[in-house]
Amino acid sequence: MLIYLSIPSASGYSSYPTNVGEIQNKGAEFSLNANIIDKTFKWNLSGNISFNKNKVINLGNTSATFGDVYLKDTNLALGQPLHITKAGSPIGSYYGYKIGGIYQNETEITDGPEDTANPEPGDFKFVDISGPDGVPDGKITSDDRTIIGNPYPDFIFGITNDFSWKNFSFSFLIQGNIGQDVINLNNYALASLNRSSQTNVLKEAWEQRWTGEGTSNTYPKAKMGGSGPFSKRFTDFLVEDGSFVRLKNITLSYNLQQKFLSDLGIKNLKLIASATNLLTLTKYSGYDPEVNGSNRSGLTPGVDFGTIPQYRTFSLGININF
């Protein structure tokens, strides 16, 4: 794996690229092709499914490497990496804090772990994962960060159906990615309801926000100031299931009969209509679960931050052979 390692700045550089470590990919792929009907009406079915498990075996002398820091130059000021690559986990795993709901009253705050963010009723409740010795220490610190998501699917698949009858042809492709997570970083700004300035928010977050004890255990109360969205922490609240099944393409075509074309010197004329990305079934709340907002590094996959979704397109065409 080619990664950048830090070196003393006295050398004139802050890092250098080097091949280091070992990565393992294990999986299986299966494909099928069948002529279901082969008469005047024809139906051909083909499909494939692939399974893969990615794991870092070692990083040489480095215990872990982190991805880019996001929002470090904005007033949102998250200022921390979202990804970690370390032995035993997939490349670019999501790395952050877990949220255990919303503080409902002062008693829950008193009984909960010490938090430098000084929470109030209606604020997010962060989970005390561990201290330096590997066990919960009653404090919310950077040691409580853990792997909170996997950017890679458990499996991917595709199914193509081709139909033909006389001069008509029709085909469609269904594809799917199942089991991967997506970082919906848009919700860092739109769903936390804790801002230093007035801005737009999600309708769902506003309508289902905490307004008193027992009113919500998902969305916090709305307030200005404080320590910032999510107390300026990357959390599993922003990690969503990115599984999807998509009608990727459909195509309908018609070949005009030769007797209508010979007088024009045309050997073949085909009329074609097609549509791409026509329908997507997913629980992901963003525009497109098949997304990657960062193209700088393979260590930072699966981030949606104002990323333009794939277009739904409709096309008409004519194919003429003389």
PDB file of C-alpha atoms in Angstrom:
ATOM      1  CA  MET A   1       0.000   0.000   0.000  1.00  0.00           C
ATOM      2  CA  LEU A   2       1.347   3.405  -1.004  1.00  0.00           C
ATOM      3  CA  ILE A   3       0.819   5.839   1.872  1.00  0.00           C
ATOM      4  CA  TYR A   4       2.388   9.037   3.180  1.00  0.00           C
ATOM      5  CA  LEU A   5       4.410   8.776   6.376  1.00  0.00           C
ATOM      6  CA  SER A   6       5.315  11.768   8.526  1.00  0.00           C
ATOM      7  CA  ILE A   7       8.932  12.853   8.845  1.00  0.00           C
ATOM      8  CA  PRO A   8      10.604  15.705  10.818  1.00  0.00           C
ATOM      9  CA  SER A   9       9.879  19.036   9.144  1.00  0.00           C
ATOM     10  CA  ALA A  10      13.555  19.948   9.524  1.00  0.00           C
ATOM     11  CA  SER A  11      14.101  17.824   6.404  1.00  0.00           C
ATOM     12  CA  GLY A  12      12.134  20.346   4.394  1.00  0.00           C
ATOM     13  CA  TYR A  13       9.169  17.997   3.982  1.00  0.00           C
ATOM     14  CA  SER A  14       6.376  16.941   6.304  1.00  0.00           C
ATOM     15  CA  SER A  15       5.829  13.476   4.786  1.00  0.00           C
ATOM     16  CA  TYR A  16       6.998  11.115   2.078  1.00  0.00           C
ATOM     17  CA  PRO A  17       5.252   8.396   0.015  1.00  0.00           C
ATOM     18  CA  THR A  18       6.340   4.824   0.569  1.00  0.00           C
ATOM     19  CA  ASN A  19       5.160   1.272   0.001  1.00  0.00           C
ATOM     20  CA  VAL A  20       4.403  -0.236   3.379  1.00  0.00           C
ATOM     21  CA  GLY A  21       2.355  -2.988   4.964  1.00  0.00           C
ATOM     22  CA  GLU A  22       0.262  -5.834   3.677  1.00  0.00           C
ATOM     23  CA  ILE A  23      -3.410  -5.965   2.653  1.00  0.00           C
ATOM     24  CA  GLN A  24      -5.592  -9.034   2.229  1.00  0.00           C
ATOM     25  CA  ASN A  25      -8.644  -9.426   0.002  1.00  0.00           C
ATOM     26  CA  LYS A  26     -10.606 -12.676   0.122  1.00  0.00           C
ATOM     27  CA  GLY A  27     -13.817 -13.449  -1.673  1.00  0.00           C
ATOM     28  CA  ALA A  28     -15.674 -15.307  -4.380  1.00  0.00           C
ATOM     29  CA  GLU A  29     -17.559 -14.431  -7.537  1.00  0.00           C
ATOM     30  CA  PHE A  30     -20.275 -16.398  -9.288  1.00  0.00           C
ATOM     31  CA  SER A  31     -21.880 -15.775 -12.669  1.00  0.00           C
ATOM     32  CA  LEU A  32     -24.809 -17.315 -14.520  1.00  0.00           C
ATOM     33  CA  ASN A  33     -26.024 -17.126 -18.102  1.00  0.00           C
ATOM     34  CA  ALA A  34     -29.154 -18.884 -19.296  1.00  0.00           C
ATOM     35  CA  ASN A  35     -31.363 -18.884 -22.372  1.00  0.00           C
ATOM     36  CA  ILE A  36     -34.751 -19.116 -20.695  1.00  0.00           C
ATOM     37  CA  ILE A  37     -36.762 -18.981 -23.924  1.00  0.00           C
ATOM     38  CA  ASP A  38     -35.285 -19.466 -27.402  1.00  0.00           C
ATOM     39  CA  LYS A  39     -38.143 -19.314 -29.894  1.00  0.00           C
ATOM     40  CA  THR A  40     -39.742 -16.429 -31.779  1.00  0.00           C
ATOM     41  CA  PHE A  41     -39.788 -14.739 -28.419  1.00  0.00           C
ATOM     42  CA  LYS A  42     -36.345 -14.902 -26.811  1.00  0.00           C
ATOM     43  CA  TRP A  43     -35.328 -14.314 -23.216  1.00  0.00           C
ATOM     44  CA  ASN A  44     -31.721 -14.379 -22.049  1.00  0.00           C
ATOM     45  CA  LEU A  45     -30.874 -13.986 -18.379  1.00  0.00           C
ATOM     46  CA  SER A  46     -27.385 -13.262 -17.035  1.00  0.00           C
ATOM     47  CA  GLY A  47     -26.183 -12.288 -13.604  1.00  0.00           C
ATOM     48  CA  ASN A  48     -23.254 -12.207 -11.254  1.00  0.00           C
ATOM     49  CA  ILE A  49     -22.644 -11.821  -7.522  1.00  0.00           C
ATOM     50  CA  SER A  50     -19.349 -11.034  -5.802  1.00  0.00           C
ATOM     51  CA  PHE A  51     -18.262 -11.305  -2.169  1.00  0.00           C
ATOM     52  CA  ASN A  52     -15.090  -9.716  -0.823  1.00  0.00           C
ATOM     53  CA  LYS A  53     -13.558  -9.094   2.598  1.00  0.00           C
ATOM     54  CA  ASN A  54     -10.848  -6.472   2.831  1.00  0.00           C
ATOM     55  CA  LYS A  55      -8.450  -6.477   5.791  1.00  0.00           C
ATOM     56  CA  VAL A  56      -5.197  -4.742   6.616  1.00  0.00           C
ATOM     57  CA  ILE A  57      -2.640  -7.304   7.795  1.00  0.00           C
ATOM     58  CA  ASN A  58       0.078  -4.879   8.881  1.00  0.00           C
ATOM     59  CA  LEU A  59       1.367  -1.361   8.260  1.00  0.00           C
ATOM     60  CA  GLY A  60       5.041  -1.988   8.859  1.00  0.00           C
ATOM     61  CA  ASN A  61       6.290   0.189  11.688  1.00  0.00           C
ATOM     62  CA  THR A  62       3.064   2.229  11.770  1.00  0.00           C
ATOM     63  CA  SER A  63       0.217   1.188  14.066  1.00  0.00           C
ATOM     64  CA  ALA A  64      -2.432   3.194  12.203  1.00  0.00           C
ATOM     65  CA  THR A  65      -2.829   5.898   9.603  1.00  0.00           C
ATOM     66  CA  PHE A  66      -5.683   8.402   9.458  1.00  0.00           C
ATOM     67  CA  GLY A  67      -7.572   9.962   6.562  1.00  0.00           C
ATOM     68  CA  ASP A  68      -8.120  13.628   5.751  1.00  0.00           C
ATOM     69  CA  VAL A  69      -9.409  16.119   8.292  1.00  0.00           C
ATOM     70  CA  TYR A  70     -12.785  17.505   7.243  1.00  0.00           C
ATOM     71  CA  LEU A  71     -14.364  20.918   7.852  1.00  0.00           C
ATOM     72  CA  LYS A  72     -11.184  22.236   9.433  1.00  0.00           C
ATOM     73  CA  ASP A  73     -11.421  25.569   7.595  1.00  0.00           C
ATOM     74  CA  THR A  74     -15.103  26.293   8.202  1.00  0.00           C
ATOM     75  CA  ASN A  75     -17.163  27.720  11.053  1.00  0.00           C
ATOM     76  CA  LEU A  76     -18.506  24.187  11.628  1.00  0.00           C
ATOM     77  CA  ALA A  77     -14.996  23.208  12.766  1.00  0.00           C
ATOM     78  CA  LEU A  78     -15.230  19.431  12.962  1.00  0.00           C
ATOM     79  CA  GLY A  79     -11.468  19.343  12.487  1.00  0.00           C
ATOM     80  CA  GLN A  80     -10.828  15.606  12.855  1.00  0.00           C
ATOM     81  CA  PRO A  81     -10.272  12.634  10.524  1.00  0.00           C
ATOM     82  CA  LEU A  82     -13.219  10.380   9.735  1.00  0.00           C
ATOM     83  CA  HIS A  83     -11.209   7.310   8.661  1.00  0.00           C
ATOM     84  CA  ILE A  84      -8.636   5.002  10.159  1.00  0.00           C
ATOM     85  CA  THR A  85      -6.554   2.281   8.535  1.00  0.00           C
ATOM     86  CA  LYS A  86      -5.087  -0.212  10.973  1.00  0.00           C
ATOM     87  CA  ALA A  87      -4.256  -3.903  11.180  1.00  0.00           C
ATOM     88  CA  GLY A  88      -7.267  -6.182  11.516  1.00  0.00           C
ATOM     89  CA  SER A  89      -9.770  -3.759   9.955  1.00  0.00           C
ATOM     90  CA  PRO A  90     -10.751  -2.739   6.416  1.00  0.00           C
ATOM     91  CA  ILE A  91      -8.923   0.093   4.683  1.00  0.00           C
ATOM     92  CA  GLY A  92     -10.442   3.475   5.512  1.00  0.00           C
ATOM     93  CA  SER A  93     -12.817   2.257   8.245  1.00  0.00           C
ATOM     94  CA  TYR A  94     -14.993   4.973   9.787  1.00  0.00           C
ATOM     95  CA  TYR A  95     -13.589   6.099  13.133  1.00  0.00           C
ATOM     96  CA  GLY A  96     -15.403   8.187  15.704  1.00  0.00           C
ATOM     97  CA  TYR A  97     -17.656   8.347  18.756  1.00  0.00           C
ATOM     98  CA  LYS A  98     -20.853   6.447  19.490  1.00  0.00           C
ATOM     99  CA  ILE A  99     -24.016   8.245  20.579  1.00  0.00           C
ATOM    100  CA  GLY A 100     -26.259   6.621  23.186  1.00  0.00           C
ATOM    101  CA  GLY A 101     -29.283   8.871  22.774  1.00  0.00           C
ATOM    102  CA  ILE A 102     -30.248  12.239  24.257  1.00  0.00           C
ATOM    103  CA  TYR A 103     -29.814  13.373  27.872  1.00  0.00           C
ATOM    104  CA  GLN A 104     -33.364  13.659  29.242  1.00  0.00           C
ATOM    105  CA  ASN A 105     -32.643  15.298  32.606  1.00  0.00           C
ATOM    106  CA  GLU A 106     -29.906  16.476  34.958  1.00  0.00           C
ATOM    107  CA  THR A 107     -29.821  13.118  36.774  1.00  0.00           C
ATOM    108  CA  GLU A 108     -28.731  11.329  33.597  1.00  0.00           C
ATOM    109  CA  ILE A 109     -25.987  13.892  33.122  1.00  0.00           C
ATOM    110  CA  THR A 110     -24.773  13.478  36.703  1.00  0.00           C
ATOM    111  CA  ASP A 111     -24.798   9.678  36.402  1.00  0.00           C
ATOM    112  CA  GLY A 112     -23.159   9.726  32.987  1.00  0.00           C
ATOM    113  CA  PRO A 113     -19.470  10.023  32.093  1.00  0.00           C
ATOM    114  CA  GLU A 114     -17.616  13.270  32.612  1.00  0.00           C
ATOM    115  CA  ASP A 115     -17.711  15.292  29.426  1.00  0.00           C
ATOM    116  CA  THR A 116     -15.676  18.413  28.680  1.00  0.00           C
ATOM    117  CA  ALA A 117     -18.552  19.565  26.430  1.00  0.00           C
ATOM    118  CA  ASN A 118     -20.633  20.258  29.583  1.00  0.00           C
ATOM    119  CA  PRO A 119     -23.899  18.748  28.276  1.00  0.00           C
ATOM    120  CA  GLU A 120     -27.376  19.952  29.137  1.00  0.00           C
ATOM    121  CA  PRO A 121     -30.704  18.115  29.023  1.00  0.00           C
ATOM    122  CA  GLY A 122     -31.539  17.758  25.326  1.00  0.00           C
ATOM    123  CA  ASP A 123     -27.895  17.337  24.230  1.00  0.00           C
ATOM    124  CA  PHE A 124     -26.359  14.235  22.681  1.00  0.00           C
ATOM    125  CA  LYS A 125     -25.191  11.505  25.080  1.00  0.00           C
ATOM    126  CA  PHE A 126     -21.773  10.131  24.075  1.00  0.00           C
ATOM    127  CA  VAL A 127     -20.808   6.562  24.966  1.00  0.00           C
ATOM    128  CA  ASP A 128     -17.825   5.924  27.230  1.00  0.00           C
ATOM    129  CA  ILE A 129     -16.048   3.168  25.297  1.00  0.00           C
ATOM    130  CA  SER A 130     -12.669   2.997  27.025  1.00  0.00           C
ATOM    131  CA  GLY A 131      -9.785   4.800  28.627  1.00  0.00           C
ATOM    132  CA  PRO A 132      -6.053   4.389  28.069  1.00  0.00           C
ATOM    133  CA  ASP A 133      -6.142   0.996  29.829  1.00  0.00           C
ATOM    134  CA  GLY A 134      -8.892  -0.351  27.566  1.00  0.00           C
ATOM    135  CA  VAL A 135     -11.824  -0.140  30.007  1.00  0.00           C
ATOM    136  CA  PRO A 136     -14.419   2.637  30.515  1.00  0.00           C
ATOM    137  CA  ASP A 137     -12.918   5.377  32.642  1.00  0.00           C
ATOM    138  CA  GLY A 138     -15.933   7.610  33.282  1.00  0.00           C
ATOM    139  CA  LYS A 139     -14.718  10.295  30.871  1.00  0.00           C
ATOM    140  CA  ILE A 140     -15.401  11.220  27.260  1.00  0.00           C
ATOM    141  CA  THR A 141     -12.021  11.626  25.593  1.00  0.00           C
ATOM    142  CA  SER A 142     -10.380  10.814  22.264  1.00  0.00           C
ATOM    143  CA  ASP A 143      -9.816   7.277  23.621  1.00  0.00           C
ATOM    144  CA  ASP A 144     -13.553   6.694  23.232  1.00  0.00           C
ATOM    145  CA  ARG A 145     -13.294   6.763  19.458  1.00  0.00           C
ATOM    146  CA  THR A 146     -13.771   3.389  17.823  1.00  0.00           C
ATOM    147  CA  ILE A 147     -14.577   1.917  14.411  1.00  0.00           C
ATOM    148  CA  ILE A 148     -18.191   2.873  13.672  1.00  0.00           C
ATOM    149  CA  GLY A 149     -18.656   1.799  10.067  1.00  0.00           C
ATOM    150  CA  ASN A 150     -17.382  -0.147   7.064  1.00  0.00           C
ATOM    151  CA  PRO A 151     -17.317   1.525   3.621  1.00  0.00           C
ATOM    152  CA  TYR A 152     -17.307  -1.782   1.723  1.00  0.00           C
ATOM    153  CA  PRO A 153     -20.354  -3.903   0.829  1.00  0.00           C
ATOM    154  CA  ASP A 154     -20.795  -7.486   1.964  1.00  0.00           C
ATOM    155  CA  PHE A 155     -21.625  -8.307  -1.632  1.00  0.00           C
ATOM    156  CA  ILE A 156     -22.496  -6.720  -4.955  1.00  0.00           C
ATOM    157  CA  PHE A 157     -24.654  -8.146  -7.715  1.00  0.00           C
ATOM    158  CA  GLY A 158     -26.012  -7.455 -11.165  1.00  0.00           C
ATOM    159  CA  ILE A 159     -28.852  -9.006 -13.170  1.00  0.00           C
ATOM    160  CA  THR A 160     -29.433  -8.406 -16.884  1.00  0.00           C
ATOM    161  CA  ASN A 161     -32.521  -9.492 -18.796  1.00  0.00           C
ATOM    162  CA  ASP A 162     -32.562  -9.380 -22.603  1.00  0.00           C
ATOM    163  CA  PHE A 163     -35.851  -9.898 -24.482  1.00  0.00           C
ATOM    164  CA  SER A 164     -36.471  -9.926 -28.225  1.00  0.00           C
ATOM    165  CA  TRP A 165     -39.536 -10.500 -30.366  1.00  0.00           C
ATOM    166  CA  LYS A 166     -39.470 -10.028 -34.113  1.00  0.00           C
ATOM    167  CA  ASN A 167     -37.954  -6.565 -34.640  1.00  0.00           C
ATOM    168  CA  PHE A 168     -38.283  -5.432 -31.036  1.00  0.00           C
ATOM    169  CA  SER A 169     -35.603  -5.724 -28.354  1.00  0.00           C
ATOM    170  CA  PHE A 170     -35.870  -4.825 -24.681  1.00  0.00           C
ATOM    171  CA  SER A 171     -33.293  -5.144 -21.902  1.00  0.00           C
ATOM    172  CA  PHE A 172     -32.794  -3.936 -18.352  1.00  0.00           C
ATOM    173  CA  LEU A 173     -29.978  -4.076 -15.812  1.00  0.00           C
ATOM    174  CA  ILE A 174     -30.481  -4.223 -12.041  1.00  0.00           C
ATOM    175  CA  GLN A 175     -27.457  -3.739  -9.794  1.00  0.00           C
ATOM    176  CA  GLY A 176     -27.062  -3.727  -6.047  1.00  0.00           C
ATOM    177  CA  ASN A 177     -24.574  -3.107  -3.253  1.00  0.00           C
ATOM    178  CA  ILE A 178     -25.529  -4.631   0.083  1.00  0.00           C
ATOM    179  CA  GLY A 179     -23.984  -4.028   3.499  1.00  0.00           C
ATOM    180  CA  GLN A 180     -21.804  -0.925   3.095  1.00  0.00           C
ATOM    181  CA  ASP A 181     -22.030   2.212   5.228  1.00  0.00           C
ATOM    182  CA  VAL A 182     -21.967   5.824   4.036  1.00  0.00           C
ATOM    183  CA  ILE A 183     -20.890   8.930   5.960  1.00  0.00           C
ATOM    184  CA  ASN A 184     -23.663  11.493   5.479  1.00  0.00           C
ATOM    185  CA  LEU A 185     -21.539  14.467   6.481  1.00  0.00           C
ATOM    186  CA  ASN A 186     -24.297  16.813   5.322  1.00  0.00           C
ATOM    187  CA  ASN A 187     -26.151  16.005   8.548  1.00  0.00           C
ATOM    188  CA  TYR A 188     -23.277  17.371  10.621  1.00  0.00           C
ATOM    189  CA  ALA A 189     -24.603  20.763   9.580  1.00  0.00           C
ATOM    190  CA  LEU A 190     -28.271  19.971   8.997  1.00  0.00           C
ATOM    191  CA  ALA A 191     -29.321  17.649  11.842  1.00  0.00           C
ATOM    192  CA  SER A 192     -27.359  18.611  14.951  1.00  0.00           C
ATOM    193  CA  LEU A 193     -29.482  21.738  15.769  1.00  0.00           C
ATOM    194  CA  ASN A 194     -26.557  23.200  17.726  1.00  0.00           C
ATOM    195  CA  ARG A 195     -25.159  26.090  15.748  1.00  0.00           C
ATOM    196  CA  SER A 196     -23.245  29.313  16.247  1.00  0.00           C
ATOM    197  CA  SER A 197     -25.239  31.058  13.506  1.00  0.00           C
ATOM    198  CA  GLN A 198     -28.697  30.798  11.978  1.00  0.00           C
ATOM    199  CA  THR A 199     -28.904  28.337   9.098  1.00  0.00           C
ATOM    200  CA  ASN A 200     -31.201  25.857   7.447  1.00  0.00           C
ATOM    201  CA  VAL A 201     -31.828  22.450   9.071  1.00  0.00           C
ATOM    202  CA  LEU A 202     -33.574  19.222   8.149  1.00  0.00           C
ATOM    203  CA  LYS A 203     -37.350  19.368   8.495  1.00  0.00           C
ATOM    204  CA  GLU A 204     -37.362  15.953  10.213  1.00  0.00           C
ATOM    205  CA  ALA A 205     -34.715  17.060  12.735  1.00  0.00           C
ATOM    206  CA  TRP A 206     -36.679  20.223  13.555  1.00  0.00           C
ATOM    207  CA  GLU A 207     -40.065  18.553  13.892  1.00  0.00           C
ATOM    208  CA  GLN A 208     -38.729  15.600  15.932  1.00  0.00           C
ATOM    209  CA  ARG A 209     -36.272  17.575  18.096  1.00  0.00           C
ATOM    210  CA  TRP A 210     -36.062  17.256  21.870  1.00  0.00           C
ATOM    211  CA  THR A 211     -38.374  19.787  23.536  1.00  0.00           C
ATOM    212  CA  GLY A 212     -38.594  18.275  26.995  1.00  0.00           C
ATOM    213  CA  GLU A 213     -38.062  15.048  28.889  1.00  0.00           C
ATOM    214  CA  GLY A 214     -39.243  12.039  26.905  1.00  0.00           C
ATOM    215  CA  THR A 215     -39.980  13.927  23.677  1.00  0.00           C
ATOM    216  CA  SER A 216     -37.043  12.589  21.649  1.00  0.00           C
ATOM    217  CA  ASN A 217     -34.089  10.254  22.022  1.00  0.00           C
ATOM    218  CA  THR A 218     -32.802  10.849  18.495  1.00  0.00           C
ATOM    219  CA  TYR A 219     -32.637  14.563  17.689  1.00  0.00           C
ATOM    220  CA  PRO A 220     -31.287  17.075  20.255  1.00  0.00           C
ATOM    221  CA  LYS A 221     -32.799  20.345  21.308  1.00  0.00           C
ATOM    222  CA  ALA A 222     -32.246  23.397  19.142  1.00  0.00           C
ATOM    223  CA  LYS A 223     -29.893  25.955  20.590  1.00  0.00           C
ATOM    224  CA  MET A 224     -27.397  28.603  19.610  1.00  0.00           C
ATOM    225  CA  GLY A 225     -23.828  28.629  20.806  1.00  0.00           C
ATOM    226  CA  GLY A 226     -22.588  25.842  23.021  1.00  0.00           C
ATOM    227  CA  SER A 227     -19.686  23.664  21.935  1.00  0.00           C
ATOM    228  CA  GLY A 228     -20.894  23.288  18.343  1.00  0.00           C
ATOM    229  CA  PRO A 229     -22.542  20.486  16.338  1.00  0.00           C
ATOM    230  CA  PHE A 230     -22.053  17.089  18.018  1.00  0.00           C
ATOM    231  CA  SER A 231     -19.627  18.841  20.387  1.00  0.00           C
ATOM    232  CA  LYS A 232     -17.305  18.990  17.335  1.00  0.00           C
ATOM    233  CA  ARG A 233     -17.050  15.191  17.229  1.00  0.00           C
ATOM    234  CA  PHE A 234     -17.535  12.737  14.371  1.00  0.00           C
ATOM    235  CA  THR A 235     -20.169  10.236  15.516  1.00  0.00           C
ATOM    236  CA  ASP A 236     -22.101   7.176  14.345  1.00  0.00           C
ATOM    237  CA  PHE A 237     -25.155   9.463  14.025  1.00  0.00           C
ATOM    238  CA  LEU A 238     -23.618  10.479  10.673  1.00  0.00           C
ATOM    239  CA  VAL A 239     -23.043   6.889   9.493  1.00  0.00           C
ATOM    240  CA  GLU A 240     -25.933   5.336   7.565  1.00  0.00           C
ATOM    241  CA  ASP A 241     -26.659   2.062   5.843  1.00  0.00           C
ATOM    242  CA  GLY A 242     -25.780   2.652   2.180  1.00  0.00           C
ATOM    243  CA  SER A 243     -27.249  -0.576   0.794  1.00  0.00           C
ATOM    244  CA  PHE A 244     -29.171  -0.098  -2.426  1.00  0.00           C
ATOM    245  CA  VAL A 245     -30.787  -1.869  -5.363  1.00  0.00           C
ATOM    246  CA  ARG A 246     -30.875   0.195  -8.544  1.00  0.00           C
ATOM    247  CA  LEU A 247     -32.575  -0.103 -11.905  1.00  0.00           C
ATOM    248  CA  LYS A 248     -29.410   0.980 -13.651  1.00  0.00           C
ATOM    249  CA  ASN A 249     -30.471   0.876 -17.270  1.00  0.00           C
ATOM    250  CA  ILE A 250     -33.402  -0.011 -19.530  1.00  0.00           C
ATOM    251  CA  THR A 251     -33.247  -0.013 -23.330  1.00  0.00           C
ATOM    252  CA  LEU A 252     -35.972  -0.472 -25.934  1.00  0.00           C
ATOM    253  CA  SER A 253     -35.090  -0.716 -29.628  1.00  0.00           C
ATOM    254  CA  TYR A 254     -36.825  -1.421 -32.926  1.00  0.00           C
ATOM    255  CA  ASN A 255     -35.261  -2.489 -36.219  1.00  0.00           C
ATOM    256  CA  LEU A 256     -37.147  -1.177 -39.235  1.00  0.00           C
ATOM    257  CA  GLN A 257     -37.826  -3.816 -41.839  1.00  0.00           C
ATOM    258  CA  GLN A 258     -35.488  -3.914 -44.832  1.00  0.00           C
ATOM    259  CA  LYS A 259     -38.247  -3.421 -47.418  1.00  0.00           C
ATOM    260  CA  PHE A 260     -38.812   0.114 -46.163  1.00  0.00           C
ATOM    261  CA  LEU A 261     -35.129   1.028 -46.383  1.00  0.00           C
ATOM    262  CA  SER A 262     -33.761  -0.458 -49.613  1.00  0.00           C
ATOM    263  CA  ASP A 263     -34.991   2.400 -51.820  1.00  0.00           C
ATOM    264  CA  LEU A 264     -33.050   4.801 -49.577  1.00  0.00           C
ATOM    265  CA  GLY A 265     -29.813   2.826 -49.736  1.00  0.00           C
ATOM    266  CA  ILE A 266     -29.985   2.002 -46.032  1.00  0.00           C
ATOM    267  CA  LYS A 267     -28.940  -1.463 -44.899  1.00  0.00           C
ATOM    268  CA  ASN A 268     -30.212  -1.165 -41.348  1.00  0.00           C
ATOM    269  CA  LEU A 269     -31.973   1.428 -39.199  1.00  0.00           C
ATOM    270  CA  LYS A 270     -32.547   0.983 -35.490  1.00  0.00           C
ATOM    271  CA  LEU A 271     -34.551   3.281 -33.215  1.00  0.00           C
ATOM    272  CA  ILE A 272     -33.357   3.283 -29.594  1.00  0.00           C
ATOM    273  CA  ALA A 273     -34.804   4.672 -26.352  1.00  0.00           C
ATOM    274  CA  SER A 274     -33.031   4.235 -23.038  1.00  0.00           C
ATOM    275  CA  ALA A 275     -33.052   5.437 -19.436  1.00  0.00           C
ATOM    276  CA  THR A 276     -30.268   5.311 -16.839  1.00  0.00           C
ATOM    277  CA  ASN A 277     -30.513   5.376 -13.025  1.00  0.00           C
ATOM    278  CA  LEU A 278     -34.275   5.237 -13.334  1.00  0.00           C
ATOM    279  CA  LEU A 279     -35.072   3.917  -9.830  1.00  0.00           C
ATOM    280  CA  THR A 280     -33.085   3.363  -6.636  1.00  0.00           C
ATOM    281  CA  LEU A 281     -34.374   1.487  -3.583  1.00  0.00           C
ATOM    282  CA  THR A 282     -32.428   2.420  -0.441  1.00  0.00           C
ATOM    283  CA  LYS A 283     -32.849   3.505   3.174  1.00  0.00           C
ATOM    284  CA  TYR A 284     -30.056   6.071   2.802  1.00  0.00           C
ATOM    285  CA  SER A 285     -31.406   9.545   3.555  1.00  0.00           C
ATOM    286  CA  GLY A 286     -29.077  11.390   1.161  1.00  0.00           C
ATOM    287  CA  TYR A 287     -29.417  11.793  -2.587  1.00  0.00           C
ATOM    288  CA  ASP A 288     -27.238   8.885  -3.692  1.00  0.00           C
ATOM    289  CA  PRO A 289     -25.768   6.013  -1.627  1.00  0.00           C
ATOM    290  CA  GLU A 290     -23.249   5.187  -4.377  1.00  0.00           C
ATOM    291  CA  VAL A 291     -21.068   8.148  -3.547  1.00  0.00           C
ATOM    292  CA  ASN A 292     -17.535   9.205  -2.706  1.00  0.00           C
ATOM    293  CA  GLY A 293     -16.950  12.896  -2.107  1.00  0.00           C
ATOM    294  CA  SER A 294     -13.159  12.576  -1.864  1.00  0.00           C
ATOM    295  CA  ASN A 295     -10.977  11.519  -4.781  1.00  0.00           C
ATOM    296  CA  ARG A 296      -7.685  12.368  -3.124  1.00  0.00           C
ATOM    297  CA  SER A 297      -7.010   9.039  -1.472  1.00  0.00           C
ATOM    298  CA  GLY A 298      -8.152   5.439  -1.300  1.00  0.00           C
ATOM    299  CA  LEU A 299      -8.006   5.804   2.492  1.00  0.00           C
ATOM    300  CA  THR A 300     -11.075   8.077   2.609  1.00  0.00           C
ATOM    301  CA  PRO A 301     -13.979   6.244   0.899  1.00  0.00           C
ATOM    302  CA  GLY A 302     -17.721   6.690   1.274  1.00  0.00           C
ATOM    303  CA  VAL A 303     -18.117  10.357   2.258  1.00  0.00           C
ATOM    304  CA  ASP A 304     -21.173  12.304   1.083  1.00  0.00           C
ATOM    305  CA  PHE A 305     -20.678  16.022   1.645  1.00  0.00           C
ATOM    306  CA  GLY A 306     -22.669  18.040  -0.857  1.00  0.00           C
ATOM    307  CA  THR A 307     -21.708  15.482  -3.480  1.00  0.00           C
ATOM    308  CA  ILE A 308     -23.598  15.640  -6.779  1.00  0.00           C
ATOM    309  CA  PRO A 309     -25.618  12.437  -7.212  1.00  0.00           C
ATOM    310  CA  GLN A 310     -25.538  10.359 -10.375  1.00  0.00           C
ATOM    311  CA  TYR A 311     -27.865  11.762 -13.001  1.00  0.00           C
ATOM    312  CA  ARG A 312     -31.092  10.156 -14.143  1.00  0.00           C
ATOM    313  CA  THR A 313     -30.907  10.354 -17.924  1.00  0.00           C
ATOM    314  CA  PHE A 314     -33.292   9.642 -20.803  1.00  0.00           C
ATOM    315  CA  SER A 315     -31.960   9.171 -24.325  1.00  0.00           C
ATOM    316  CA  LEU A 316     -33.318   8.718 -27.829  1.00  0.00           C
ATOM    317  CA  GLY A 317     -31.146   7.567 -30.686  1.00  0.00           C
ATOM    318  CA  ILE A 318     -31.028   6.351 -34.281  1.00  0.00           C
ATOM    319  CA  ASN A 319     -28.441   3.891 -35.564  1.00  0.00           C
ATOM    320  CA  ILE A 320     -28.139   3.841 -39.375  1.00  0.00           C
ATOM    321  CA  ASN A 321     -25.940   1.591 -41.519  1.00  0.00           C
ATOM    322  CA  PHE A 322     -25.549   2.349 -45.229  1.00  0.00           C
TER     323      PHE A 322
END
